[in-house]
Every structure is written in C-alpha cells, then in structure tokens.
mmCIF file of C-alpha atoms and ligand atoms in Angstrom:
data_model
loop_
_atom_site.group_PDB
_atom_site.id
_atom_site.type_symbol
_atom_site.label_atom_id
_atom_site.label_comp_id
_atom_site.label_asym_id
_atom_site.label_seq_id
_atom_site.Cartn_x
_atom_site.Cartn_y
_atom_site.Cartn_z
ATOM 1 C CA MET Z 88 -3.968 1.531 22.897
ATOM 2 C CA SER Z 89 -2.489 -1.642 24.350
ATOM 3 C CA LYS Z 90 -0.265 -4.146 22.347
ATOM 4 C CA GLN Z 91 -3.269 -6.233 22.401
ATOM 5 C CA GLU Z 92 -5.288 -3.673 20.971
ATOM 6 C CA LEU Z 93 -2.952 -3.097 18.058
ATOM 7 C CA GLU Z 94 -2.640 -6.660 17.300
ATOM 8 C CA THR Z 95 -6.253 -7.016 16.956
ATOM 9 C CA VAL Z 96 -6.250 -4.129 14.258
ATOM 10 C CA THR Z 97 -3.480 -5.999 12.480
ATOM 11 C CA GLN Z 98 -5.196 -9.247 12.471
ATOM 12 C CA ALA Z 99 -8.182 -7.632 10.925
ATOM 13 C CA MET Z 100 -6.254 -5.568 8.230
ATOM 14 C CA VAL Z 101 -4.747 -9.059 6.700
ATOM 15 C CA ALA Z 102 -7.820 -11.114 7.853
ATOM 16 C CA LYS Z 103 -8.166 -14.307 5.462
ATOM 17 C CA GLY Z 104 -9.330 -13.296 2.162
ATOM 18 C CA LYS Z 105 -8.799 -9.781 2.545
ATOM 19 C CA GLY Z 106 -6.259 -6.996 1.723
ATOM 20 C CA ILE Z 107 -6.349 -3.221 1.877
ATOM 21 C CA LEU Z 108 -6.953 -0.399 -0.732
ATOM 22 C CA ALA Z 109 -4.758 2.335 -0.939
ATOM 23 C CA ALA Z 110 -6.748 5.504 -1.766
ATOM 24 C CA ASP Z 111 -4.327 8.001 -0.382
ATOM 25 C CA GLU Z 112 -3.381 9.529 -3.650
ATOM 26 C CA SER Z 113 -1.460 12.879 -2.758
ATOM 27 C CA ALA Z 114 -2.771 16.121 -4.595
ATOM 28 C CA GLY Z 115 -0.208 15.272 -7.027
ATOM 29 C CA THR Z 116 -0.701 12.091 -7.658
ATOM 30 C CA ILE Z 117 -4.345 12.088 -7.963
ATOM 31 C CA LYS Z 118 -4.093 14.761 -10.355
ATOM 32 C CA ARG Z 119 -1.870 12.620 -12.415
ATOM 33 C CA ARG Z 120 -4.386 9.911 -12.321
ATOM 34 C CA PHE Z 121 -7.302 12.529 -13.431
ATOM 35 C CA ASP Z 122 -5.089 13.926 -16.175
ATOM 36 C CA SER Z 123 -5.149 10.398 -17.800
ATOM 37 C CA ILE Z 124 -9.018 10.270 -18.110
ATOM 38 C CA LYS Z 125 -8.966 13.996 -18.922
ATOM 39 C CA ILE Z 126 -10.706 15.286 -15.933
ATOM 40 C CA GLU Z 127 -9.916 18.161 -13.637
ATOM 41 C CA SER Z 128 -8.694 17.455 -10.275
ATOM 42 C CA ASN Z 129 -10.891 19.636 -7.875
ATOM 43 C CA GLU Z 130 -12.402 19.220 -4.623
ATOM 44 C CA LYS Z 131 -15.809 18.106 -6.084
ATOM 45 C CA ASN Z 132 -14.298 15.556 -8.590
ATOM 46 C CA ARG Z 133 -12.126 13.964 -5.954
ATOM 47 C CA GLN Z 134 -15.254 13.710 -3.405
ATOM 48 C CA ALA Z 135 -17.097 12.181 -6.340
ATOM 49 C CA TYR Z 136 -14.709 9.447 -7.226
ATOM 50 C CA ARG Z 137 -13.543 8.468 -3.768
ATOM 51 C CA ASP Z 138 -17.552 8.095 -3.134
ATOM 52 C CA MET Z 139 -17.681 6.125 -6.247
ATOM 53 C CA LEU Z 140 -14.735 3.529 -4.918
ATOM 54 C CA LEU Z 141 -16.121 3.655 -1.167
ATOM 55 C CA THR Z 142 -19.825 3.275 -1.442
ATOM 56 C CA THR Z 143 -19.358 0.125 -3.733
ATOM 57 C CA LYS Z 144 -21.644 -2.572 -2.415
ATOM 58 C CA SER Z 145 -20.148 -5.427 -0.678
ATOM 59 C CA ILE Z 146 -16.704 -4.371 -0.727
ATOM 60 C CA GLU Z 147 -15.963 -5.368 2.802
ATOM 61 C CA GLU Z 148 -15.904 -9.209 1.373
ATOM 62 C CA ALA Z 149 -12.666 -8.342 0.230
ATOM 63 C CA ILE Z 150 -11.354 -5.191 1.427
ATOM 64 C CA SER Z 151 -10.357 -4.946 5.053
ATOM 65 C CA GLY Z 152 -9.279 -1.255 5.050
ATOM 66 C CA VAL Z 153 -8.871 1.817 3.152
ATOM 67 C CA ILE Z 154 -6.039 4.287 3.229
ATOM 68 C CA LEU Z 155 -7.168 7.924 2.930
ATOM 69 C CA PHE Z 156 -5.408 10.877 2.329
ATOM 70 C CA ASP Z 157 -5.923 13.996 4.698
ATOM 71 C CA GLU Z 158 -8.408 15.690 2.754
ATOM 72 C CA THR Z 159 -10.615 12.488 2.404
ATOM 73 C CA ILE Z 160 -10.586 11.703 6.225
ATOM 74 C CA ARG Z 161 -11.982 15.113 6.616
ATOM 75 C CA THR Z 162 -14.401 15.211 4.068
ATOM 76 C CA THR Z 163 -17.901 13.288 3.660
ATOM 77 C CA ALA Z 164 -19.151 10.932 1.280
ATOM 78 C CA LEU Z 165 -21.960 12.309 -0.970
ATOM 79 C CA ASP Z 166 -24.846 11.273 1.540
ATOM 80 C CA GLY Z 167 -23.096 13.720 4.053
ATOM 81 C CA THR Z 168 -21.502 10.979 6.357
ATOM 82 C CA PRO Z 169 -17.954 11.490 7.124
ATOM 83 C CA PHE Z 170 -16.089 8.914 4.968
ATOM 84 C CA PRO Z 171 -14.397 7.294 8.070
ATOM 85 C CA GLN Z 172 -17.694 6.597 9.683
ATOM 86 C CA MET Z 173 -19.285 5.308 6.444
ATOM 87 C CA LEU Z 174 -16.468 3.096 6.064
ATOM 88 C CA ALA Z 175 -16.796 1.857 9.706
ATOM 89 C CA LYS Z 176 -20.441 1.291 9.297
ATOM 90 C CA LYS Z 177 -19.385 -1.208 6.556
ATOM 91 C CA GLY Z 178 -16.817 -2.985 8.828
ATOM 92 C CA VAL Z 179 -13.891 -1.521 7.044
ATOM 93 C CA LEU Z 180 -11.005 0.012 8.688
ATOM 94 C CA PRO Z 181 -10.402 3.686 7.888
ATOM 95 C CA GLY Z 182 -6.569 4.257 7.597
ATOM 96 C CA ILE Z 183 -4.444 7.507 6.764
ATOM 97 C CA LYS Z 184 -1.319 8.415 5.051
ATOM 98 C CA VAL Z 185 0.847 10.382 7.293
ATOM 99 C CA ASP Z 186 4.192 10.958 5.537
ATOM 100 C CA LYS Z 187 4.342 14.348 3.684
ATOM 101 C CA GLY Z 188 6.384 12.747 0.538
ATOM 102 C CA PRO Z 189 10.209 12.429 -0.330
ATOM 103 C CA VAL Z 190 12.550 15.109 -1.072
ATOM 104 C CA GLU Z 191 15.983 14.850 -2.448
ATOM 105 C CA ILE Z 192 18.640 14.226 0.105
ATOM 106 C CA PRO Z 193 21.158 16.674 -0.320
ATOM 107 C CA GLY Z 194 24.699 15.241 -1.787
ATOM 108 C CA PHE Z 195 22.891 12.069 -3.101
ATOM 109 C CA PRO Z 196 21.516 12.976 -6.545
ATOM 110 C CA GLY Z 197 18.424 11.170 -7.401
ATOM 111 C CA GLU Z 198 17.761 9.809 -4.058
ATOM 112 C CA THR Z 199 14.981 10.746 -1.837
ATOM 113 C CA VAL Z 200 14.227 10.613 2.184
ATOM 114 C CA THR Z 201 10.488 10.870 3.115
ATOM 115 C CA GLU Z 202 9.405 13.952 5.309
ATOM 116 C CA GLY Z 203 6.801 14.489 7.949
ATOM 117 C CA LEU Z 204 8.082 13.512 11.367
ATOM 118 C CA ASP Z 205 8.051 16.765 12.632
ATOM 119 C CA GLY Z 206 4.598 17.258 14.341
ATOM 120 C CA LEU Z 207 3.698 13.912 13.994
ATOM 121 C CA ARG Z 208 2.945 12.952 17.530
ATOM 122 C CA ALA Z 209 0.284 15.548 17.395
ATOM 123 C CA ARG Z 210 -1.079 14.420 13.930
ATOM 124 C CA VAL Z 211 -1.304 10.935 15.186
ATOM 125 C CA LYS Z 212 -3.620 12.037 17.864
ATOM 126 C CA GLU Z 213 -6.062 13.919 15.643
ATOM 127 C CA TYR Z 214 -6.116 11.337 13.122
ATOM 128 C CA LYS Z 215 -6.906 8.875 15.887
ATOM 129 C CA GLU Z 216 -9.978 11.134 16.802
ATOM 130 C CA LEU Z 217 -10.966 11.512 13.279
ATOM 131 C CA GLY Z 218 -11.393 7.381 13.386
ATOM 132 C CA ALA Z 219 -7.793 6.339 11.839
ATOM 133 C CA LYS Z 220 -7.300 2.718 13.181
ATOM 134 C CA PHE Z 221 -3.853 2.649 11.027
ATOM 135 C CA ALA Z 222 -1.377 4.723 9.223
ATOM 136 C CA LYS Z 223 1.118 4.381 6.219
ATOM 137 C CA TRP Z 224 4.312 5.999 5.568
ATOM 138 C CA ARG Z 225 5.991 5.229 2.296
ATOM 139 C CA ALA Z 226 9.879 5.416 1.649
ATOM 140 C CA VAL Z 227 11.024 5.514 -2.071
ATOM 141 C CA ILE Z 228 14.110 3.585 -3.089
ATOM 142 C CA THR Z 229 15.335 4.268 -6.788
ATOM 143 C CA ILE Z 230 17.598 1.815 -8.387
ATOM 144 C CA GLY Z 231 20.327 3.303 -10.545
ATOM 145 C CA ASP Z 232 23.905 3.483 -11.306
ATOM 146 C CA GLY Z 233 25.527 3.335 -7.886
ATOM 147 C CA THR Z 234 22.352 3.642 -6.069
ATOM 148 C CA PRO Z 235 20.737 3.108 -3.710
ATOM 149 C CA THR Z 236 23.549 4.117 -1.203
ATOM 150 C CA TYR Z 237 23.718 3.077 2.113
ATOM 151 C CA THR Z 238 22.663 6.658 3.209
ATOM 152 C CA CYS Z 239 19.621 6.545 1.594
ATOM 153 C CA LEU Z 240 18.701 3.139 2.992
ATOM 154 C CA GLU Z 241 19.647 4.121 6.286
ATOM 155 C CA ALA Z 242 17.768 7.502 6.147
ATOM 156 C CA ASN Z 243 14.872 6.267 5.192
ATOM 157 C CA ALA Z 244 14.439 3.128 7.384
ATOM 158 C CA HIS Z 245 15.313 5.468 10.093
ATOM 159 C CA ALA Z 246 12.419 7.605 9.627
ATOM 160 C CA LEU Z 247 10.296 4.546 9.124
ATOM 161 C CA ALA Z 248 11.206 3.352 12.234
ATOM 162 C CA ARG Z 249 10.519 6.699 14.129
ATOM 163 C CA TYR Z 250 7.003 7.022 12.453
ATOM 164 C CA ALA Z 251 6.148 3.312 13.443
ATOM 165 C CA ALA Z 252 7.051 4.133 16.795
ATOM 166 C CA LEU Z 253 5.008 7.353 17.203
ATOM 167 C CA CYS Z 254 1.802 5.597 15.513
ATOM 168 C CA GLN Z 255 2.010 2.756 18.219
ATOM 169 C CA GLU Z 256 2.489 5.117 21.063
ATOM 170 C CA GLY Z 257 -0.686 6.925 19.924
ATOM 171 C CA GLY Z 258 -2.361 3.770 19.481
ATOM 172 C CA ILE Z 259 -2.656 3.444 15.608
ATOM 173 C CA VAL Z 260 -1.077 0.485 13.725
ATOM 174 C CA PRO Z 261 1.845 1.385 11.368
ATOM 175 C CA ILE Z 262 2.124 0.262 7.598
ATOM 176 C CA VAL Z 263 5.828 0.347 6.941
ATOM 177 C CA GLU Z 264 6.387 0.981 3.423
ATOM 178 C CA PRO Z 265 9.827 0.636 1.868
ATOM 179 C CA GLU Z 266 9.010 0.716 -1.794
ATOM 180 C CA VAL Z 267 12.031 -0.015 -4.308
ATOM 181 C CA LEU Z 268 10.421 1.487 -7.462
ATOM 182 C CA LEU Z 269 9.759 -0.324 -10.809
ATOM 183 C CA ASP Z 270 11.478 2.358 -12.974
ATOM 184 C CA GLY Z 271 14.818 1.797 -14.502
ATOM 185 C CA ASN Z 272 16.524 -0.991 -16.761
ATOM 186 C CA HIS Z 273 17.697 -3.185 -13.704
ATOM 187 C CA THR Z 274 17.510 -7.061 -14.013
ATOM 188 C CA VAL Z 275 15.574 -8.984 -11.456
ATOM 189 C CA GLU Z 276 18.557 -9.942 -9.572
ATOM 190 C CA ARG Z 277 19.419 -6.535 -8.823
ATOM 191 C CA CYS Z 278 15.861 -5.796 -7.848
ATOM 192 C CA HIS Z 279 16.232 -8.668 -5.460
ATOM 193 C CA GLU Z 280 19.526 -7.511 -3.801
ATOM 194 C CA VAL Z 281 18.184 -3.987 -3.357
ATOM 195 C CA THR Z 282 15.183 -5.286 -1.716
ATOM 196 C CA GLU Z 283 16.737 -7.462 0.763
ATOM 197 C CA GLN Z 284 19.188 -4.820 1.691
ATOM 198 C CA ALA Z 285 16.538 -2.170 2.083
ATOM 199 C CA LEU Z 286 14.491 -4.761 4.244
ATOM 200 C CA LYS Z 287 17.467 -5.742 6.520
ATOM 201 C CA VAL Z 288 18.281 -1.982 7.241
ATOM 202 C CA THR Z 289 14.439 -1.319 7.761
ATOM 203 C CA PHE Z 290 14.016 -4.321 10.483
ATOM 204 C CA THR Z 291 17.151 -3.273 12.053
ATOM 205 C CA ALA Z 292 15.695 0.413 12.577
ATOM 206 C CA LEU Z 293 12.427 -1.022 13.813
ATOM 207 C CA PHE Z 294 14.148 -3.303 16.475
ATOM 208 C CA LEU Z 295 16.370 -0.136 17.411
ATOM 209 C CA HIS Z 296 12.953 1.957 17.941
ATOM 210 C CA ARG Z 297 11.648 -0.641 19.834
ATOM 211 C CA VAL Z 298 8.723 -1.051 17.707
ATOM 212 C CA HIS Z 299 6.124 -3.951 18.360
ATOM 213 C CA LEU Z 300 6.473 -6.115 15.361
ATOM 214 C CA GLU Z 301 3.232 -8.090 15.992
ATOM 215 C CA GLY Z 302 1.452 -4.433 15.872
ATOM 216 C CA MET Z 303 2.640 -3.601 12.191
ATOM 217 C CA ILE Z 304 2.104 -4.429 8.880
ATOM 218 C CA LEU Z 305 4.880 -4.291 6.302
ATOM 219 C CA LYS Z 306 4.221 -2.967 2.784
ATOM 220 C CA PRO Z 307 6.897 -4.008 0.472
ATOM 221 C CA SER Z 308 7.173 -3.937 -3.362
ATOM 222 C CA MET Z 309 7.455 -7.356 -5.318
ATOM 223 C CA VAL Z 310 10.741 -8.377 -6.550
ATOM 224 C CA VAL Z 311 10.443 -7.618 -10.325
ATOM 225 C CA SER Z 312 12.544 -6.972 -13.007
ATOM 226 C CA GLY Z 313 12.964 -2.933 -13.856
ATOM 227 C CA LYS Z 314 10.305 -1.686 -16.303
ATOM 228 C CA GLY Z 315 12.929 -0.850 -18.931
ATOM 229 C CA CYS Z 316 14.773 -4.496 -18.590
ATOM 230 C CA PRO Z 317 14.861 -6.527 -21.933
ATOM 231 C CA GLN Z 318 14.729 -9.597 -20.025
ATOM 232 C CA GLN Z 319 11.142 -9.637 -17.733
ATOM 233 C CA ALA Z 320 10.834 -12.231 -14.900
ATOM 234 C CA GLY Z 321 7.895 -14.511 -15.317
ATOM 235 C CA VAL Z 322 5.230 -14.875 -12.437
ATOM 236 C CA GLU Z 323 6.642 -17.722 -10.957
ATOM 237 C CA GLU Z 324 10.453 -16.465 -10.815
ATOM 238 C CA VAL Z 325 8.708 -13.186 -9.097
ATOM 239 C CA ALA Z 326 6.870 -15.142 -6.594
ATOM 240 C CA GLU Z 327 9.801 -17.606 -5.823
ATOM 241 C CA ARG Z 328 12.358 -14.547 -5.608
ATOM 242 C CA THR Z 329 9.839 -12.259 -3.629
ATOM 243 C CA ILE Z 330 9.140 -14.938 -1.025
ATOM 244 C CA ARG Z 331 12.674 -15.999 -0.524
ATOM 245 C CA CYS Z 332 13.708 -12.384 0.068
ATOM 246 C CA LEU Z 333 10.983 -11.706 2.657
ATOM 247 C CA LYS Z 334 11.799 -15.105 4.429
ATOM 248 C CA ARG Z 335 15.500 -13.822 4.787
ATOM 249 C CA THR Z 336 14.417 -10.353 6.159
ATOM 250 C CA VAL Z 337 11.109 -10.081 7.627
ATOM 251 C CA PRO Z 338 10.676 -11.690 11.339
ATOM 252 C CA GLY Z 339 7.679 -14.379 11.770
ATOM 253 C CA ALA Z 340 6.018 -12.074 14.553
ATOM 254 C CA VAL Z 341 5.236 -9.545 11.975
ATOM 255 C CA PRO Z 342 1.551 -10.598 11.150
ATOM 256 C CA GLY Z 343 1.185 -9.800 7.641
ATOM 257 C CA ILE Z 344 2.820 -8.373 4.303
ATOM 258 C CA ALA Z 345 0.470 -6.185 2.143
ATOM 259 C CA PHE Z 346 2.239 -5.755 -1.313
ATOM 260 C CA LEU Z 347 1.940 -2.304 -3.145
ATOM 261 C CA SER Z 348 1.423 -2.850 -6.866
ATOM 262 C CA GLY Z 349 4.169 -0.560 -8.102
ATOM 263 C CA GLY Z 350 2.831 0.085 -11.623
ATOM 264 C CA GLN Z 351 2.247 -3.298 -12.557
ATOM 265 C CA SER Z 352 -0.859 -4.443 -14.474
ATOM 266 C CA ALA Z 353 -4.176 -5.105 -12.395
ATOM 267 C CA GLU Z 354 -3.978 -8.789 -13.615
ATOM 268 C CA ARG Z 355 -0.408 -9.109 -13.059
ATOM 269 C CA ALA Z 356 -0.412 -7.738 -9.670
ATOM 270 C CA THR Z 357 -3.077 -10.581 -8.938
ATOM 271 C CA GLU Z 358 -1.197 -12.948 -10.516
ATOM 272 C CA HIS Z 359 1.916 -12.464 -8.706
ATOM 273 C CA LEU Z 360 -0.140 -12.445 -5.401
ATOM 274 C CA ASN Z 361 -1.632 -15.779 -6.104
ATOM 275 C CA ALA Z 362 1.485 -17.328 -6.981
ATOM 276 C CA MET Z 363 3.072 -16.375 -3.782
ATOM 277 C CA ASN Z 364 -0.115 -17.764 -1.710
ATOM 278 C CA CYS Z 365 0.259 -21.107 -3.535
ATOM 279 C CA MET Z 366 3.603 -21.279 -2.433
ATOM 280 C CA GLY Z 367 2.543 -21.165 1.248
ATOM 281 C CA PRO Z 368 1.768 -21.469 3.978
ATOM 282 C CA HIS Z 369 4.021 -18.602 5.063
ATOM 283 C CA PRO Z 370 5.137 -17.330 8.060
ATOM 284 C CA TRP Z 371 2.933 -14.090 7.778
ATOM 285 C CA GLU Z 372 -0.071 -13.306 5.903
ATOM 286 C CA VAL Z 373 0.508 -12.428 2.157
ATOM 287 C CA ALA Z 374 -2.043 -9.841 1.092
ATOM 288 C CA PHE Z 375 -2.346 -6.826 -0.949
ATOM 289 C CA SER Z 376 -2.448 -3.017 -0.393
ATOM 290 C CA TYR Z 377 -2.965 -1.895 -3.825
ATOM 291 C CA ALA Z 378 -3.678 1.565 -5.293
ATOM 292 C CA ARG Z 379 -3.603 1.428 -9.027
ATOM 293 C CA ALA Z 380 -3.994 -2.489 -9.401
ATOM 294 C CA LEU Z 381 -7.356 -2.228 -7.619
ATOM 295 C CA GLN Z 382 -8.405 1.215 -8.821
ATOM 296 C CA ASP Z 383 -7.225 1.798 -12.611
ATOM 297 C CA PRO Z 384 -9.754 -0.334 -14.503
ATOM 298 C CA ALA Z 385 -12.463 1.331 -12.431
ATOM 299 C CA LEU Z 386 -11.016 4.912 -13.001
ATOM 300 C CA LYS Z 387 -10.883 4.288 -16.732
ATOM 301 C CA ALA Z 388 -14.492 3.272 -16.552
ATOM 302 C CA TRP Z 389 -16.054 6.071 -14.520
ATOM 303 C CA LYS Z 390 -14.253 8.761 -16.533
ATOM 304 C CA GLY Z 391 -15.766 11.434 -14.196
ATOM 305 C CA GLU Z 392 -19.458 10.924 -15.290
ATOM 306 C CA ALA Z 393 -21.929 9.981 -12.635
ATOM 307 C CA ALA Z 394 -23.908 7.654 -15.329
ATOM 308 C CA ASN Z 395 -20.603 5.488 -15.349
ATOM 309 C CA ILE Z 396 -20.953 5.109 -11.631
ATOM 310 C CA ALA Z 397 -22.611 1.494 -11.679
ATOM 311 C CA ALA Z 398 -20.365 0.284 -14.324
ATOM 312 C CA ALA Z 399 -17.133 1.402 -12.400
ATOM 313 C CA GLN Z 400 -18.315 0.174 -9.203
ATOM 314 C CA LYS Z 401 -18.979 -3.338 -10.873
ATOM 315 C CA ILE Z 402 -15.153 -3.366 -12.323
ATOM 316 C CA PHE Z 403 -13.978 -2.196 -8.869
ATOM 317 C CA TYR Z 404 -15.530 -4.955 -6.855
ATOM 318 C CA HIS Z 405 -14.451 -7.569 -9.621
ATOM 319 C CA ARG Z 406 -10.965 -6.784 -9.250
ATOM 320 C CA ALA Z 407 -11.136 -6.853 -5.215
ATOM 321 C CA LYS Z 408 -12.820 -10.031 -5.540
ATOM 322 C CA MET Z 409 -10.069 -11.264 -7.632
ATOM 323 C CA ASN Z 410 -7.567 -10.208 -5.412
ATOM 324 C CA SER Z 411 -9.517 -11.792 -2.667
ATOM 325 C CA ALA Z 412 -9.238 -15.164 -4.395
ATOM 326 C CA ALA Z 413 -5.528 -14.533 -4.923
ATOM 327 C CA ARG Z 414 -5.145 -14.107 -1.302
ATOM 328 C CA THR Z 415 -5.804 -17.898 -0.702
ATOM 329 C CA GLY Z 416 -4.056 -19.165 -3.842
ATOM 330 C CA LYS Z 417 -7.453 -19.814 -5.742
ATOM 331 C CA TYR Z 418 -7.200 -17.301 -8.534
ATOM 332 C CA THR Z 419 -7.315 -18.465 -12.037
ATOM 333 C CA LYS Z 420 -7.321 -16.485 -15.423
ATOM 334 C CA GLN Z 421 -10.926 -17.893 -16.289
ATOM 335 C CA MET Z 422 -12.157 -15.933 -13.306
ATOM 336 C CA GLU Z 423 -11.543 -12.858 -14.860
ATOM 337 C CA ALA Z 424 -14.287 -13.644 -17.760
ATOM 338 C CA ALA Z 425 -16.492 -14.101 -15.365
ATOM 339 C CA GLY Z 426 -16.503 -10.307 -14.405
HETATM 340 P P1 LIG Q 670 0.547 1.374 -5.984
HETATM 341 O O1 LIG Q 670 -0.236 -0.032 -5.818
HETATM 342 O O2 LIG Q 670 -0.160 2.155 -7.104
HETATM 343 O O3 LIG Q 670 1.824 1.017 -5.939
HETATM 344 O O4 LIG Q 670 0.202 2.110 -4.816
HETATM 345 C C1 LIG Q 670 0.395 1.699 -3.574
HETATM 346 C C2 LIG Q 670 0.581 2.658 -2.581
HETATM 347 O O5 LIG Q 670 -0.203 3.017 -1.582
HETATM 348 C C3 LIG Q 670 1.705 3.599 -2.757
HETATM 349 O O6 LIG Q 670 2.192 4.281 -1.643
#
C-alpha cells in the first residue's frame, strides 16, 4: 500500500464527527468485563456480545472503525458473516489489536514493556488478508514512586516504533498507544509531566524508525489526576493540560489523536473530549477510541440476555452519538436525557 493509501485510511478513521470503538479486549480483559455482569466468558457469549455491539443499527454515523481481537476477526457474526466483512458492508473500517500484552521488565519492578514484535511481519500480512485496515499496539506506563524510568519509556517507545513501521510496510495504519495509567495517587501535574515525557520519547523513536507520520494515529491517555488523588482536576483543567501537552509533543503532520478512556466514567470521557474540541481548531483531529466509555453502559444493560439486546443497542448507539457530538464541541449534558 502506498503512503497515499495509508493517508486515506487515517483520514477516514478520524473523519469529522466520528471515532473508533475499541472492542479488542484480550481473553483476560473480557473475562473481567463479563465477571462484572456475572456471565461466563466462553466463545458463544463473546460472539453474542460482540454481535450485539457491532450489529447496532446506524453506528456508522458515529463510528469510523472497530478494533477487534484475534478471535473476533476470525469469527462470524450470528448471521454467519465474518465480522470484518460485516463491518466493511456498513462502511466501518475493521482494525486489529496486534500486541501480545505487557510483561514485567527484569530489574524494574512494577514496570512493563509490551511484547509481540516477533513474527509481526507475517501476522500483519495475515490480518490484512482477513480485512484489517489498521492495527493497535498498547504500551502501559505506570506512575509510581520513581517510575516511570527512562528505561521503561524508551523500551516501550522502541517497540511502538518498530510495530508502526512494520504495519506501514505491510499496508495497514498503526494506532500508536502509549497509555499512562490512571491508577495511583499522583497529581494532575505529575500526570502532565509523565505524559509529556512519554510522548516525546515515543515521537523520537517514531522518527528514528522512519514512520510516516501522516499514515498513523496516536492514541494517548488524557492528562488527569490519579484515581486515588484527593485533589481531582476538573474538566476544563484536564482539557487545557491535555491539549497543551499534545501541542508540545505531537507533530502537526499526525492527522488524528484518538483518546482512550482509561477507566473514566462514560459521561466524563465525553465531557473531556467535548471540552478539548471547544478549544479548537487544533493541528490534528481530536477524536475518541474508547472501549469502556463506549461499552460499559451497554454491557450493563445487556447482562448476557437476548431479551436485552434492543435496549443495550439503544444505549450503545446513544453513547456513540454523544461522543460524535463531542468531536465537534457540540455536546451538552442535556443531550444525555434525550437518550
Ligand atoms: P479504554 O477506553 O477502556 O481505556 O480502552 C481503550 C483501549 O483500547 C485500551 O487499549
């Protein structure tokens, strides 16, 4: 795929009023989500859940692409259509999580580096044949006493850059995700400092690995107070700090930034996105790539029962539309009641 083709896909991923649904929970993560509604994580339930989300009528109004997990890209919707084809028919781009998750860095307690580079060239080729137009790789950065270390930031940035270069070589758009975790007692100032460091190191590695910036999407976390911090930054402060941090670190050549929600409540994640877009125009599109903030209310309504599908889909569609409004700074709290 040419650079031009990669750019066409990135533009579609962050088209005005749209964002990405992350539905790529690994086996362990989906089990935790299903535990919360007391249903078993087996293949049948996972297929039923993802079918419920992805067959929601008119989601293409707000959702440009869906990140799938390896199992999902290889399975079919309940009507027998493979998930990637079903999405493509609606005009939604299928994507794929290609990392193999974080593992501890020896000698650096509590810090991780994400694995999955070995054999990635061949896996990218296969995923492309299965219909994937883009991929995702998540690096995890934890704020703690004396962490993150430079070693951790650098190891993760290196892996992200190698992954991104391999995806572009294979003709799929990489989503580069350095996530600074919400967990911890740290202040918003500390989160700001760490996010800025992580992004600087990441973009240095992307440059060194000759990644085509116009053919990638950045998926960062927002600059927020640690979950356990008694002083919680308000919506305006989060928006202002996040944009300031990104302006210092993300080249304008990057077409779009699609945030993760990171454990924020669904409505709070929408409010933050809206506040950032109200501060625009920005050099890049400011979009979303949420998992929990898009799925959680629908998951709770679904509870694993076919009888709840219509209600859960209505809630999912509403959440997607609220975030679509936030893409252009047009979201208001009053709109929630209409759902
Ligand atoms: P959350 O929005 O739930 O943080 O998930 C986004 C994601 O894709 C994590 O890798």
